[in-house]
């Protein structure tokens, strides 16, 4: 169930020689940027959808009772909104450790949303990094009925806090970005019934 991806990630040097790197956050990185960054901008990636399909045995759950956290799946025609951070390469090593349970660095194209957060006024695209947990990692839980996902999230807690706080913080951050995410908002709606 646990796969320590730290060493693997340190070999995934897609931006070797670069003095700065754009890191695209689609989960906790949107609302919990506890690392130094040079600037940040709302951005999106296309062909990806956010899903609460990754198990969390180390942050929002335990090995015996894992929580569920966000990963991305490939989804043609979908747009995933988040926050892009321009960082120096040394910032990645602590993130590799923080997100070691199955997440691998992956290269993506990302588009900045522009001054007013409107995709139609997008101003530029660039290459960046995401942390991605794919279905072949041992912590991957995969698809489940939304009510089951909400039930699991409502009852999971780990060293980083409650799984519920993770989801509610993400939903709030997405609203602040002015974006919609049907999957996240549907889980939030079910989750609020467990209060
Ligand atoms: C993120 O917020 O983009 C993120 C999600 C999972 C692991 C690391 C980062």
PDB file of N, CA, C and O in Angstrom, residues 3 17 25-26 30 41 43 51 69 72 91 100-101 106 115 120 125-126 143-144 153 171-172 193:
ATOM      1  N   UNK A   3       4.278   3.196  -1.245  1.00  0.00           N
ATOM      2  CA  UNK A   3       5.403   3.173  -2.180  1.00  0.00           C
ATOM      3  C   UNK A   3       6.128   4.490  -1.979  1.00  0.00           C
ATOM      4  O   UNK A   3       5.568   5.548  -2.251  1.00  0.00           O
ATOM      5  N   UNK A  17      18.997  21.990 -15.167  1.00  0.00           N
ATOM      6  CA  UNK A  17      19.673  23.169 -15.726  1.00  0.00           C
ATOM      7  C   UNK A  17      18.820  24.416 -15.679  1.00  0.00           C
ATOM      8  O   UNK A  17      19.321  25.513 -15.930  1.00  0.00           O
ATOM      9  N   UNK A  25      -0.284  23.280  -9.059  1.00  0.00           N
ATOM     10  CA  UNK A  25      -0.973  22.649  -7.932  1.00  0.00           C
ATOM     11  C   UNK A  25      -2.443  22.489  -8.239  1.00  0.00           C
ATOM     12  O   UNK A  25      -3.106  23.459  -8.659  1.00  0.00           O
ATOM     13  N   UNK A  26      -2.953  21.288  -8.010  1.00  0.00           N
ATOM     14  CA  UNK A  26      -4.386  21.033  -8.253  1.00  0.00           C
ATOM     15  C   UNK A  26      -5.081  20.498  -7.010  1.00  0.00           C
ATOM     16  O   UNK A  26      -6.294  20.277  -7.020  1.00  0.00           O
ATOM     17  N   UNK A  30      -2.938  24.117  -3.812  1.00  0.00           N
ATOM     18  CA  UNK A  30      -3.683  25.350  -4.095  1.00  0.00           C
ATOM     19  C   UNK A  30      -3.854  26.155  -2.809  1.00  0.00           C
ATOM     20  O   UNK A  30      -3.707  27.369  -2.795  1.00  0.00           O
ATOM     21  N   UNK A  41       0.359  32.148 -10.081  1.00  0.00           N
ATOM     22  CA  UNK A  41      -0.678  32.616 -10.995  1.00  0.00           C
ATOM     23  C   UNK A  41      -1.717  31.524 -11.172  1.00  0.00           C
ATOM     24  O   UNK A  41      -1.353  30.351 -11.367  1.00  0.00           O
ATOM     25  N   UNK A  43      -3.935  29.065 -13.094  1.00  0.00           N
ATOM     26  CA  UNK A  43      -3.610  28.425 -14.377  1.00  0.00           C
ATOM     27  C   UNK A  43      -4.498  27.200 -14.548  1.00  0.00           C
ATOM     28  O   UNK A  43      -5.243  26.817 -13.637  1.00  0.00           O
ATOM     29  N   UNK A  51      -9.615  13.959  -9.437  1.00  0.00           N
ATOM     30  CA  UNK A  51     -10.431  12.901  -8.823  1.00  0.00           C
ATOM     31  C   UNK A  51      -9.894  12.545  -7.438  1.00  0.00           C
ATOM     32  O   UNK A  51      -8.679  12.465  -7.251  1.00  0.00           O
ATOM     33  N   UNK A  69      -7.415  11.509  -1.266  1.00  0.00           N
ATOM     34  CA  UNK A  69      -6.922  12.818  -1.679  1.00  0.00           C
ATOM     35  C   UNK A  69      -6.907  12.890  -3.205  1.00  0.00           C
ATOM     36  O   UNK A  69      -7.155  11.900  -3.890  1.00  0.00           O
ATOM     37  N   UNK A  72      -4.966  13.169 -10.569  1.00  0.00           N
ATOM     38  CA  UNK A  72      -5.519  13.538 -11.869  1.00  0.00           C
ATOM     39  C   UNK A  72      -5.642  12.297 -12.736  1.00  0.00           C
ATOM     40  O   UNK A  72      -4.799  11.399 -12.656  1.00  0.00           O
ATOM     41  N   UNK A  91      13.207  23.653  -4.159  1.00  0.00           N
ATOM     42  CA  UNK A  91      11.921  23.504  -3.468  1.00  0.00           C
ATOM     43  C   UNK A  91      11.341  22.100  -3.681  1.00  0.00           C
ATOM     44  O   UNK A  91      10.526  21.613  -2.887  1.00  0.00           O
ATOM     45  N   UNK A 100       5.318  11.707  -0.825  1.00  0.00           N
ATOM     46  CA  UNK A 100       6.066  10.501  -1.223  1.00  0.00           C
ATOM     47  C   UNK A 100       5.194   9.269  -1.427  1.00  0.00           C
ATOM     48  O   UNK A 100       5.658   8.263  -1.956  1.00  0.00           O
ATOM     49  N   UNK A 101       3.944   9.323  -1.037  1.00  0.00           N
ATOM     50  CA  UNK A 101       3.114   8.112  -1.066  1.00  0.00           C
ATOM     51  C   UNK A 101       2.463   7.903  -2.436  1.00  0.00           C
ATOM     52  O   UNK A 101       1.240   8.010  -2.586  1.00  0.00           O
ATOM     53  N   UNK A 106       5.588  14.765 -12.967  1.00  0.00           N
ATOM     54  CA  UNK A 106       5.228  14.579 -14.378  1.00  0.00           C
ATOM     55  C   UNK A 106       5.270  15.936 -15.061  1.00  0.00           C
ATOM     56  O   UNK A 106       4.968  16.960 -14.439  1.00  0.00           O
ATOM     57  N   UNK A 115      -5.031  38.045 -16.175  1.00  0.00           N
ATOM     58  CA  UNK A 115      -5.264  38.968 -15.069  1.00  0.00           C
ATOM     59  C   UNK A 115      -6.597  38.764 -14.370  1.00  0.00           C
ATOM     60  O   UNK A 115      -6.705  38.874 -13.177  1.00  0.00           O
ATOM     61  N   UNK A 120     -10.796  32.701 -21.289  1.00  0.00           N
ATOM     62  CA  UNK A 120     -10.834  33.253 -22.648  1.00  0.00           C
ATOM     63  C   UNK A 120      -9.800  34.349 -22.864  1.00  0.00           C
ATOM     64  O   UNK A 120      -9.524  34.741 -23.982  1.00  0.00           O
ATOM     65  N   UNK A 125       1.224  30.091 -22.314  1.00  0.00           N
ATOM     66  CA  UNK A 125       1.344  28.699 -21.890  1.00  0.00           C
ATOM     67  C   UNK A 125       2.810  28.391 -21.677  1.00  0.00           C
ATOM     68  O   UNK A 125       3.688  29.055 -22.241  1.00  0.00           O
ATOM     69  N   UNK A 126       3.070  27.410 -20.852  1.00  0.00           N
ATOM     70  CA  UNK A 126       4.451  27.004 -20.622  1.00  0.00           C
ATOM     71  C   UNK A 126       4.479  25.545 -20.180  1.00  0.00           C
ATOM     72  O   UNK A 126       3.438  24.940 -19.935  1.00  0.00           O
ATOM     73  N   UNK A 143     -11.973   4.632  -8.556  1.00  0.00           N
ATOM     74  CA  UNK A 143     -13.328   5.153  -8.586  1.00  0.00           C
ATOM     75  C   UNK A 143     -14.207   4.456  -7.553  1.00  0.00           C
ATOM     76  O   UNK A 143     -14.008   3.270  -7.254  1.00  0.00           O
ATOM     77  N   UNK A 144     -15.161   5.193  -7.036  1.00  0.00           N
ATOM     78  CA  UNK A 144     -16.163   4.626  -6.121  1.00  0.00           C
ATOM     79  C   UNK A 144     -17.369   5.555  -6.193  1.00  0.00           C
ATOM     80  O   UNK A 144     -17.253   6.698  -6.630  1.00  0.00           O
ATOM     81  N   UNK A 153     -14.127  10.066   3.362  1.00  0.00           N
ATOM     82  CA  UNK A 153     -13.475  11.335   3.695  1.00  0.00           C
ATOM     83  C   UNK A 153     -13.980  11.858   5.047  1.00  0.00           C
ATOM     84  O   UNK A 153     -13.200  12.348   5.871  1.00  0.00           O
ATOM     85  N   UNK A 171     -12.380  22.848  -1.910  1.00  0.00           N
ATOM     86  CA  UNK A 171     -13.611  23.391  -2.518  1.00  0.00           C
ATOM     87  C   UNK A 171     -13.649  24.918  -2.358  1.00  0.00           C
ATOM     88  O   UNK A 171     -13.969  25.643  -3.306  1.00  0.00           O
ATOM     89  N   UNK A 172     -13.285  25.391  -1.170  1.00  0.00           N
ATOM     90  CA  UNK A 172     -13.286  26.839  -0.939  1.00  0.00           C
ATOM     91  C   UNK A 172     -12.269  27.533  -1.849  1.00  0.00           C
ATOM     92  O   UNK A 172     -12.564  28.546  -2.480  1.00  0.00           O
ATOM     93  N   UNK A 193     -23.460  16.638   4.634  1.00  0.00           N
ATOM     94  CA  UNK A 193     -24.573  15.918   5.273  1.00  0.00           C
ATOM     95  C   UNK A 193     -24.116  15.128   6.485  1.00  0.00           C
ATOM     96  O   UNK A 193     -24.933  14.693   7.278  1.00  0.00           O
TER      97      UNK A 193
END
